[in-house]
PDB file of C-alpha atoms and ligand atoms in Angstrom:
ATOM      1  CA  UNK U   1     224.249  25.290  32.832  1.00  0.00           C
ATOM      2  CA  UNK U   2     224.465  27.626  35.883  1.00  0.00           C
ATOM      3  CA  UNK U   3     224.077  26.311  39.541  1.00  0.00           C
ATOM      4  CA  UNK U   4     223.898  28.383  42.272  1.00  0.00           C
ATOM      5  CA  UNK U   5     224.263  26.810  45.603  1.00  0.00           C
ATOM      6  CA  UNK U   6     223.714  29.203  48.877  1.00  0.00           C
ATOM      7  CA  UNK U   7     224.675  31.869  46.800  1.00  0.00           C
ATOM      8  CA  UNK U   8     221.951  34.351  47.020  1.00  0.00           C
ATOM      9  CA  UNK U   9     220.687  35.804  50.340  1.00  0.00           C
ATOM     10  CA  UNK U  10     217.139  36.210  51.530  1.00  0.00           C
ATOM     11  CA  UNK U  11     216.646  40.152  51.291  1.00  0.00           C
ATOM     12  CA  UNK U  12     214.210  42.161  53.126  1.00  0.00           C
ATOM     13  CA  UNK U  13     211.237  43.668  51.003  1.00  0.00           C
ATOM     14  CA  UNK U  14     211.190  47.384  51.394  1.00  0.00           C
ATOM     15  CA  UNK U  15     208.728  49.260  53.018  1.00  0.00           C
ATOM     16  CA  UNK U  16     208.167  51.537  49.934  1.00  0.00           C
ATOM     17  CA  UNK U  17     206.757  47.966  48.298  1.00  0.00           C
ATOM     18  CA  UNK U  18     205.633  46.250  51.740  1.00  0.00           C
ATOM     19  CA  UNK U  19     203.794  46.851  55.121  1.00  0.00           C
ATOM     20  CA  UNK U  20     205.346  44.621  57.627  1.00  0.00           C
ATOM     21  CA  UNK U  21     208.118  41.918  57.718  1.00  0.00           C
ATOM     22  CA  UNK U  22     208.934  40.339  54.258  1.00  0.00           C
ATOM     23  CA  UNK U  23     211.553  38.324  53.445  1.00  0.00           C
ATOM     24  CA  UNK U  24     212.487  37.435  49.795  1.00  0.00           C
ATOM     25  CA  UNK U  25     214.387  34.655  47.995  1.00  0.00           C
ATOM     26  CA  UNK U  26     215.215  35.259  44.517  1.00  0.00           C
ATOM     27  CA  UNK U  27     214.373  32.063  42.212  1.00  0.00           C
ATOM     28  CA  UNK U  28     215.015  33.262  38.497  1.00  0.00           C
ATOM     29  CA  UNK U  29     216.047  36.559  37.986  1.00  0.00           C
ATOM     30  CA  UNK U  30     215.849  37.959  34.034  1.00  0.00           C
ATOM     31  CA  UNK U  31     219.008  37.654  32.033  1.00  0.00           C
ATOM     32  CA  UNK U  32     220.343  37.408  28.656  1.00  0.00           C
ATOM     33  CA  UNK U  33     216.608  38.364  26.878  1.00  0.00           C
ATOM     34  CA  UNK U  34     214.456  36.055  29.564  1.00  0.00           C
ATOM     35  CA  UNK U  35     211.919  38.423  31.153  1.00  0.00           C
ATOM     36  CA  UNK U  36     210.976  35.412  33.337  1.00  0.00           C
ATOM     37  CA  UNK U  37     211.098  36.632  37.229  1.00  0.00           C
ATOM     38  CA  UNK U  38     210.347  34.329  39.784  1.00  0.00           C
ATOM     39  CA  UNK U  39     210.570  34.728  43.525  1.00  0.00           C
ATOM     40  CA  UNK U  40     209.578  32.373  47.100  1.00  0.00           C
ATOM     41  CA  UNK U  41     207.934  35.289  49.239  1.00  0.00           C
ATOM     42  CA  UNK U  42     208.152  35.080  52.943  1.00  0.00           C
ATOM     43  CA  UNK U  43     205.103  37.298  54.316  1.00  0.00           C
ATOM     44  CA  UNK U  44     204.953  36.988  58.142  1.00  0.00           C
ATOM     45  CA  UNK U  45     201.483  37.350  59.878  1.00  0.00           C
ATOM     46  CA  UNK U  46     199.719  40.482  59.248  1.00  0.00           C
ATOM     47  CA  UNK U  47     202.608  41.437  56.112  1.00  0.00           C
ATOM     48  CA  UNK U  48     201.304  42.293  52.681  1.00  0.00           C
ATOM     49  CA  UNK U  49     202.301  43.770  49.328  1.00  0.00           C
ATOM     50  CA  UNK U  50     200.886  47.591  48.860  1.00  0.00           C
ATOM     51  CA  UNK U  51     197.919  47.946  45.956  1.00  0.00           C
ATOM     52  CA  UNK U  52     200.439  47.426  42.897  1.00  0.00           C
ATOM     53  CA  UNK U  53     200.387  45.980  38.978  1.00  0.00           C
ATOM     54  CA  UNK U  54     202.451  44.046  36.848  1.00  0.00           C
ATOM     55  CA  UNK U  55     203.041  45.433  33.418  1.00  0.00           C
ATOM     56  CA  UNK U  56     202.437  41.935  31.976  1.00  0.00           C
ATOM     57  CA  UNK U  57     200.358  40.507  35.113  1.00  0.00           C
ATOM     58  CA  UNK U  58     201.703  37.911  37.870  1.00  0.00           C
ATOM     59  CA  UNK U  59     201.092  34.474  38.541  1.00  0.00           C
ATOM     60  CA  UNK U  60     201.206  33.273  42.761  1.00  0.00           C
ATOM     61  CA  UNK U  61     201.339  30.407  44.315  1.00  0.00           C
ATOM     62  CA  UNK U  62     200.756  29.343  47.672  1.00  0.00           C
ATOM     63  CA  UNK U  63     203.220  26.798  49.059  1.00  0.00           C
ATOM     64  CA  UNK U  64     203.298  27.630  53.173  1.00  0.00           C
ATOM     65  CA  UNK U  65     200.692  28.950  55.419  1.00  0.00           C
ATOM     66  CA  UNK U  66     197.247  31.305  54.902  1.00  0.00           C
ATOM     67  CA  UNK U  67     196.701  33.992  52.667  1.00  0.00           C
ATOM     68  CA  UNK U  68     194.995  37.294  51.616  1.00  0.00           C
ATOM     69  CA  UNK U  69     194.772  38.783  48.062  1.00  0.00           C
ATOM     70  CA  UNK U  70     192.479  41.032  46.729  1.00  0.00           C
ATOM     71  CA  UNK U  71     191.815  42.992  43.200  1.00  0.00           C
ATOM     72  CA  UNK U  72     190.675  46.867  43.225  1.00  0.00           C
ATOM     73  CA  UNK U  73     187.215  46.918  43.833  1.00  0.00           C
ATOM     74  CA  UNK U  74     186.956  43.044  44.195  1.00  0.00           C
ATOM     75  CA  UNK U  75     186.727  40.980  48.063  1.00  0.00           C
ATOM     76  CA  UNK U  76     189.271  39.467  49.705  1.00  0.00           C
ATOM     77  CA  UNK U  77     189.984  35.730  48.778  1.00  0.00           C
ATOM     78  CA  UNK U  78     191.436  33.477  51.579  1.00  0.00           C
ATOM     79  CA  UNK U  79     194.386  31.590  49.306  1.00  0.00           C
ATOM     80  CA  UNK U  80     195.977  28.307  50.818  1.00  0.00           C
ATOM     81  CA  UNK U  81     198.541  25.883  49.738  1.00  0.00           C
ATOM     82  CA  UNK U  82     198.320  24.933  46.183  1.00  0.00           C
ATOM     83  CA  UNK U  83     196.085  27.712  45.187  1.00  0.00           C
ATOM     84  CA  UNK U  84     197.013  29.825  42.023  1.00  0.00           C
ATOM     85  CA  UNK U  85     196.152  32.979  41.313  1.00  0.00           C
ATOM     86  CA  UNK U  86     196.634  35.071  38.225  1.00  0.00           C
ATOM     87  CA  UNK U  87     196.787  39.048  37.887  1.00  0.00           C
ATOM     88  CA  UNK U  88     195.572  40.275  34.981  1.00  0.00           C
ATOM     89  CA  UNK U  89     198.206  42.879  33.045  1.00  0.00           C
ATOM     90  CA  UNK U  90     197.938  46.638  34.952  1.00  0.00           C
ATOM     91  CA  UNK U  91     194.894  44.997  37.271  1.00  0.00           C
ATOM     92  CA  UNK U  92     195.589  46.633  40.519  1.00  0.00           C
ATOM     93  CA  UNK U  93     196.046  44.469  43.365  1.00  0.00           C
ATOM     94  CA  UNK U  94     197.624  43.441  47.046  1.00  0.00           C
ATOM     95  CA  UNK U  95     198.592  40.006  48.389  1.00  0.00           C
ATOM     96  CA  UNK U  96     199.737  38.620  52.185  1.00  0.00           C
ATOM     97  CA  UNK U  97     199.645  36.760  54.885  1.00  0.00           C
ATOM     98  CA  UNK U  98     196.345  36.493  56.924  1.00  0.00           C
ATOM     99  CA  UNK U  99     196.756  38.226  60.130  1.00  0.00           C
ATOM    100  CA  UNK U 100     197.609  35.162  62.438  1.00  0.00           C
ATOM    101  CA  UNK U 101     199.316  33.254  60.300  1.00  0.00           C
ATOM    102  CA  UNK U 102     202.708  33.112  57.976  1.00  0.00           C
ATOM    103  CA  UNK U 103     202.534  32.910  54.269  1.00  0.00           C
ATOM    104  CA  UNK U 104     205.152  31.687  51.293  1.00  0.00           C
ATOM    105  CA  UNK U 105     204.060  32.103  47.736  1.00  0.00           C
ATOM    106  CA  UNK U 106     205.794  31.782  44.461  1.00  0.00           C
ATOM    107  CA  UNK U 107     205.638  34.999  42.559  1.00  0.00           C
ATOM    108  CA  UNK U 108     206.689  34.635  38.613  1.00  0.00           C
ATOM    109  CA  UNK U 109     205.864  37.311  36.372  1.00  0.00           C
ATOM    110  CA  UNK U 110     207.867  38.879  33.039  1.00  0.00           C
ATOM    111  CA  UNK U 111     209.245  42.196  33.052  1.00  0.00           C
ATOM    112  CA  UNK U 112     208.178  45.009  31.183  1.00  0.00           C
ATOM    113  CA  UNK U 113     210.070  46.239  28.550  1.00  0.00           C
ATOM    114  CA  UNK U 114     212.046  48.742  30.629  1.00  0.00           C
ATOM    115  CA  UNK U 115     212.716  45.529  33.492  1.00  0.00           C
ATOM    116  CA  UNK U 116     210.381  47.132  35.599  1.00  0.00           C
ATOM    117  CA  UNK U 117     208.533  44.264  37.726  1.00  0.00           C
ATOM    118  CA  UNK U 118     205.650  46.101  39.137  1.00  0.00           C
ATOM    119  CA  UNK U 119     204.245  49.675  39.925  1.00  0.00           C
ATOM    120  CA  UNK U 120     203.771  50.131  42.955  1.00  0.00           C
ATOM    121  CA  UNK U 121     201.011  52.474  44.486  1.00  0.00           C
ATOM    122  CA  UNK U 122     199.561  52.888  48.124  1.00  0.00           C
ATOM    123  CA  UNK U 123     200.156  50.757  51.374  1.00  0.00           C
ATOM    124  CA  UNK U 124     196.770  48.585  51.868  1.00  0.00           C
ATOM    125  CA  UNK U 125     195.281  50.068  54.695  1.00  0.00           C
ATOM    126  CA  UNK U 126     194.299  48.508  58.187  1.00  0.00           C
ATOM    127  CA  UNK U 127     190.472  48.974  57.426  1.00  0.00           C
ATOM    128  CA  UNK U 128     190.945  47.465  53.812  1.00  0.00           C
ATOM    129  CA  UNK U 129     193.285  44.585  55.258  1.00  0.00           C
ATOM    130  CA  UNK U 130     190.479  43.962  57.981  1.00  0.00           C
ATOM    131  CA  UNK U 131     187.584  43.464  55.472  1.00  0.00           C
ATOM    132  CA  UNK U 132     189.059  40.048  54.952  1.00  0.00           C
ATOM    133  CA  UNK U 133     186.443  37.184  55.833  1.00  0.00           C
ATOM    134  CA  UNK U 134     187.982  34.713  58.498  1.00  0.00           C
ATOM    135  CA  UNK U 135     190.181  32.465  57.288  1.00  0.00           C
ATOM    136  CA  UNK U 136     188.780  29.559  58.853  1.00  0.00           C
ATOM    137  CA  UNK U 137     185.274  30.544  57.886  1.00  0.00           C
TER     138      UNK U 137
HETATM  139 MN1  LIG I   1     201.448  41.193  42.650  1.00  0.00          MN
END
């Protein structure tokens, strides 16, 4: 048994992975042959991932605020609190906040083989972020 008590700071999510303000607290982090990752992402209004996959897909769920995700080629589903969403394995993909309001998700995925959590690919533009229907529609 392992407890970690205030031991791990929030970090910043990089702009190479992220357009706006993220803020990251790692949960379970893979170690002695667990692949399990799991992290409590902090998107503030307007934030989101870039288009990205997970070599063995991602789970998320919503536990603060309003939400965007969105598949390649798919529309853009408003996600709320207890709302789950699985990516499939390499399904290309970008999640956030809506634009006017914050947004905390758990994000738990397994590594690849290599440790690698994700690919990541190009920053989800303003037009594609603005396709979103209103989130109190
Ligand atoms: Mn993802």
């Amino acid at each position: 048994m392992q407890v970690t008590r205030h031991g791990i700071d929030t970090a910043a999510g990089p702009s190479d992975w992220f357009t706006g303000a993220v803020y990251i607290d790692a949960v379970a982090a893979p170690s002695n042959g667990s692949r399990l990752s799991t992290s409590s992402v902090h998107f503030t209004p307007g934030a989101r991932t870039h288009w990205h996959t997970h070599p063995n897909g991602q789970t998320i769920y919503v536990t603060e605020g309003v939400g965007l995700a969105q598949s390649r080629g798919g529309q853009v589903e408003v996600i709320r609190p207890g709302d789950r969403v699985f990516f499939e394995p390499g399904e290309d993909h970008w999640h956030g906040a809506a634009p006017t309001r914050f947004m905390t998700h758990l994000a738990m995925l397994e590594v690849g083989d290599d440790g690698n959590p994700a690919t990541w690919g190009d920053h989800v533009t303003d037009e594609e972020y603005e396709a979103a229907p209103p989130i109190d529609g």
